[in-house]
């Protein structure tokens, strides 16, 4: 089935407490020199083909529901 | 700065209540014919180059901390 991926990440200027916590936990586990930011990944299976209209619709869905565009940015990837 | 991405998704045989909720919400908003699974995306900035050893280490980090491999699968992408 055709699949589209939406990646949602906190904007660079926004603090990312989850990512900070993960970075700290990795260091305590002995993984050094890594800085982590945590976001969300949505895998969307589409009925039918992935047309430009479908991508446009998924972009709208991302903007309305999947991402909070005040603090998050997203990108739509035809996977 | 070099960046590695770890994608963590619920395994196909595992129920995904978050994804189900998103799918339902999209339908109520008028976005039909989409089935969503929700996972996590970790963007990891690495000090220095992304060598095979670094990728191996990030794979270990993903297995230990980022993913619960009982119910989630992950992949490491040199971005």
mmCIF file of C-alpha atoms in Angstrom:
data_model
loop_
_atom_site.group_PDB
_atom_site.id
_atom_site.type_symbol
_atom_site.label_atom_id
_atom_site.label_comp_id
_atom_site.label_asym_id
_atom_site.label_seq_id
_atom_site.Cartn_x
_atom_site.Cartn_y
_atom_site.Cartn_z
ATOM 1 C CA UNK A 1 0.000 0.000 0.000
ATOM 2 C CA UNK A 2 1.357 3.468 -0.845
ATOM 3 C CA UNK A 3 2.788 5.201 2.166
ATOM 4 C CA UNK A 4 3.448 8.803 3.081
ATOM 5 C CA UNK A 5 5.513 9.788 6.106
ATOM 6 C CA UNK A 6 5.034 12.965 8.136
ATOM 7 C CA UNK A 7 7.927 13.935 10.408
ATOM 8 C CA UNK A 8 7.122 16.387 13.183
ATOM 9 C CA UNK A 9 9.980 17.985 15.133
ATOM 10 C CA UNK A 10 10.180 20.728 17.749
ATOM 11 C CA UNK A 11 11.356 23.951 16.104
ATOM 12 C CA UNK A 12 15.060 24.666 16.633
ATOM 13 C CA UNK A 13 14.397 27.664 18.884
ATOM 14 C CA UNK A 14 12.030 25.667 21.108
ATOM 15 C CA UNK A 15 13.325 23.844 24.195
ATOM 16 C CA UNK A 16 12.972 20.092 23.888
ATOM 17 C CA UNK A 17 12.769 18.599 27.398
ATOM 18 C CA UNK A 18 12.216 15.047 26.093
ATOM 19 C CA UNK A 19 15.289 15.274 23.901
ATOM 20 C CA UNK A 20 17.286 16.746 26.806
ATOM 21 C CA UNK A 21 16.218 13.854 29.028
ATOM 22 C CA UNK A 22 17.230 11.315 26.385
ATOM 23 C CA UNK A 23 20.585 13.061 25.866
ATOM 24 C CA UNK A 24 21.233 12.918 29.630
ATOM 25 C CA UNK A 25 20.189 9.272 29.891
ATOM 26 C CA UNK A 26 22.473 8.323 26.983
ATOM 27 C CA UNK A 27 25.409 10.010 28.707
ATOM 28 C CA UNK A 28 24.721 8.158 31.953
ATOM 29 C CA UNK A 29 24.656 4.919 29.949
ATOM 30 C CA UNK A 30 28.082 5.727 28.512
ATOM 31 C CA UNK A 31 27.048 7.086 25.101
ATOM 32 C CA UNK A 32 28.903 10.381 24.881
ATOM 33 C CA UNK A 33 29.084 13.143 22.272
ATOM 34 C CA UNK A 34 25.456 12.864 21.155
ATOM 35 C CA UNK A 35 22.783 15.526 21.319
ATOM 36 C CA UNK A 36 19.237 14.314 20.762
ATOM 37 C CA UNK A 37 16.036 16.042 19.715
ATOM 38 C CA UNK A 38 12.851 14.000 19.881
ATOM 39 C CA UNK A 39 9.905 14.305 17.560
ATOM 40 C CA UNK A 40 7.142 12.223 16.065
ATOM 41 C CA UNK A 41 6.880 10.096 12.967
ATOM 42 C CA UNK A 42 3.528 9.346 11.356
ATOM 43 C CA UNK A 43 3.329 6.598 8.740
ATOM 44 C CA UNK A 44 0.173 7.136 6.709
ATOM 45 C CA UNK A 45 -1.163 4.427 4.441
ATOM 46 C CA UNK A 46 -3.288 5.837 1.676
ATOM 47 C CA UNK A 47 -6.105 4.180 -0.245
ATOM 48 C CA UNK A 48 -5.187 4.530 -3.906
ATOM 49 C CA UNK A 49 -2.284 6.382 -5.439
ATOM 50 C CA UNK A 50 -0.214 9.136 -3.901
ATOM 51 C CA UNK A 51 -1.204 12.002 -6.173
ATOM 52 C CA UNK A 52 -0.146 15.628 -5.631
ATOM 53 C CA UNK A 53 -3.694 16.209 -4.298
ATOM 54 C CA UNK A 54 -3.235 13.474 -1.701
ATOM 55 C CA UNK A 55 0.083 14.981 -0.613
ATOM 56 C CA UNK A 56 -1.569 18.392 -0.401
ATOM 57 C CA UNK A 57 -4.345 16.903 1.743
ATOM 58 C CA UNK A 58 -1.825 15.209 4.025
ATOM 59 C CA UNK A 59 0.009 18.525 4.366
ATOM 60 C CA UNK A 60 -3.278 20.075 5.495
ATOM 61 C CA UNK A 61 -3.881 17.192 7.906
ATOM 62 C CA UNK A 62 -0.371 17.665 9.329
ATOM 63 C CA UNK A 63 -0.954 21.364 9.775
ATOM 64 C CA UNK A 64 -4.363 20.915 11.434
ATOM 65 C CA UNK A 65 -3.858 17.841 13.538
ATOM 66 C CA UNK A 66 -0.458 16.179 13.473
ATOM 67 C CA UNK A 67 1.753 19.155 14.271
ATOM 68 C CA UNK A 68 1.337 22.129 16.564
ATOM 69 C CA UNK A 69 2.828 24.643 14.164
ATOM 70 C CA UNK A 70 3.444 27.204 16.905
ATOM 71 C CA UNK A 71 6.203 25.037 18.333
ATOM 72 C CA UNK A 72 6.707 22.255 15.788
ATOM 73 C CA UNK A 73 7.700 22.025 12.148
ATOM 74 C CA UNK A 74 6.794 19.139 9.883
ATOM 75 C CA UNK A 75 7.708 17.695 6.548
ATOM 76 C CA UNK A 76 5.767 15.348 4.292
ATOM 77 C CA UNK A 77 7.776 12.593 2.597
ATOM 78 C CA UNK A 78 6.439 10.396 -0.203
ATOM 79 C CA UNK A 79 7.945 7.146 1.006
ATOM 80 C CA UNK B 1 26.915 19.093 12.353
ATOM 81 C CA UNK B 2 26.586 15.476 11.186
ATOM 82 C CA UNK B 3 23.229 14.008 11.981
ATOM 83 C CA UNK B 4 21.865 10.521 12.389
ATOM 84 C CA UNK B 5 18.144 9.773 12.591
ATOM 85 C CA UNK B 6 16.591 6.905 14.528
ATOM 86 C CA UNK B 7 13.003 6.037 13.622
ATOM 87 C CA UNK B 8 11.077 3.984 16.168
ATOM 88 C CA UNK B 9 7.732 2.462 15.150
ATOM 89 C CA UNK B 10 5.330 0.051 16.832
ATOM 90 C CA UNK B 11 5.779 -3.429 15.331
ATOM 91 C CA UNK B 12 3.125 -4.303 12.733
ATOM 92 C CA UNK B 13 1.536 -6.964 14.942
ATOM 93 C CA UNK B 14 1.226 -4.555 17.888
ATOM 94 C CA UNK B 15 -1.911 -2.470 18.369
ATOM 95 C CA UNK B 16 -1.219 1.241 18.039
ATOM 96 C CA UNK B 17 -3.840 3.160 20.062
ATOM 97 C CA UNK B 18 -2.236 6.554 19.321
ATOM 98 C CA UNK B 19 -2.306 5.865 15.596
ATOM 99 C CA UNK B 20 -5.902 4.634 15.839
ATOM 100 C CA UNK B 21 -6.892 7.832 17.637
ATOM 101 C CA UNK B 22 -5.192 9.965 14.983
ATOM 102 C CA UNK B 23 -6.855 7.968 12.180
ATOM 103 C CA UNK B 24 -10.265 8.521 13.816
ATOM 104 C CA UNK B 25 -9.641 12.228 14.361
ATOM 105 C CA UNK B 26 -8.574 12.670 10.732
ATOM 106 C CA UNK B 27 -11.786 11.022 9.551
ATOM 107 C CA UNK B 28 -13.882 13.292 11.767
ATOM 108 C CA UNK B 29 -12.028 16.273 10.272
ATOM 109 C CA UNK B 30 -12.924 15.075 6.778
ATOM 110 C CA UNK B 31 -9.645 13.390 5.802
ATOM 111 C CA UNK B 32 -10.751 9.981 4.563
ATOM 112 C CA UNK B 33 -8.921 6.933 3.239
ATOM 113 C CA UNK B 34 -5.886 7.295 5.496
ATOM 114 C CA UNK B 35 -4.614 4.853 8.076
ATOM 115 C CA UNK B 36 -2.009 6.204 10.478
ATOM 116 C CA UNK B 37 0.605 4.582 12.668
ATOM 117 C CA UNK B 38 2.449 6.805 15.093
ATOM 118 C CA UNK B 39 6.044 6.397 16.163
ATOM 119 C CA UNK B 40 8.987 8.449 17.299
ATOM 120 C CA UNK B 41 11.790 10.199 15.470
ATOM 121 C CA UNK B 42 15.087 10.971 17.167
ATOM 122 C CA UNK B 43 17.493 13.393 15.500
ATOM 123 C CA UNK B 44 20.946 12.806 16.933
ATOM 124 C CA UNK B 45 23.743 15.315 16.384
ATOM 125 C CA UNK B 46 27.122 13.691 16.678
ATOM 126 C CA UNK B 47 30.444 15.267 17.663
ATOM 127 C CA UNK B 48 32.843 14.429 14.859
ATOM 128 C CA UNK B 49 32.271 12.243 11.835
ATOM 129 C CA UNK B 50 29.626 9.586 11.385
ATOM 130 C CA UNK B 51 31.875 6.530 11.218
ATOM 131 C CA UNK B 52 30.593 2.936 11.103
ATOM 132 C CA UNK B 53 31.548 2.731 14.820
ATOM 133 C CA UNK B 54 29.350 5.717 15.617
ATOM 134 C CA UNK B 55 26.430 4.155 13.724
ATOM 135 C CA UNK B 56 27.019 0.897 15.597
ATOM 136 C CA UNK B 57 26.993 2.810 18.898
ATOM 137 C CA UNK B 58 23.783 4.606 17.969
ATOM 138 C CA UNK B 59 22.241 1.236 17.088
ATOM 139 C CA UNK B 60 23.140 0.045 20.585
ATOM 140 C CA UNK B 61 21.726 3.218 22.111
ATOM 141 C CA UNK B 62 18.500 2.718 20.151
ATOM 142 C CA UNK B 63 18.250 -0.872 21.327
ATOM 143 C CA UNK B 64 18.925 -0.016 24.978
ATOM 144 C CA UNK B 65 17.125 3.258 25.420
ATOM 145 C CA UNK B 66 15.270 4.690 22.432
ATOM 146 C CA UNK B 67 13.159 1.690 21.459
ATOM 147 C CA UNK B 68 11.361 -0.957 23.476
ATOM 148 C CA UNK B 69 12.271 -3.828 21.180
ATOM 149 C CA UNK B 70 9.538 -6.062 22.577
ATOM 150 C CA UNK B 71 6.912 -3.912 20.905
ATOM 151 C CA UNK B 72 8.843 -1.492 18.689
ATOM 152 C CA UNK B 73 11.223 -1.761 15.768
ATOM 153 C CA UNK B 74 13.764 0.879 14.856
ATOM 154 C CA UNK B 75 16.025 1.855 12.018
ATOM 155 C CA UNK B 76 19.127 4.026 12.004
ATOM 156 C CA UNK B 77 19.483 6.428 9.068
ATOM 157 C CA UNK B 78 22.669 8.359 8.284
ATOM 158 C CA UNK B 79 21.020 11.631 7.364
#
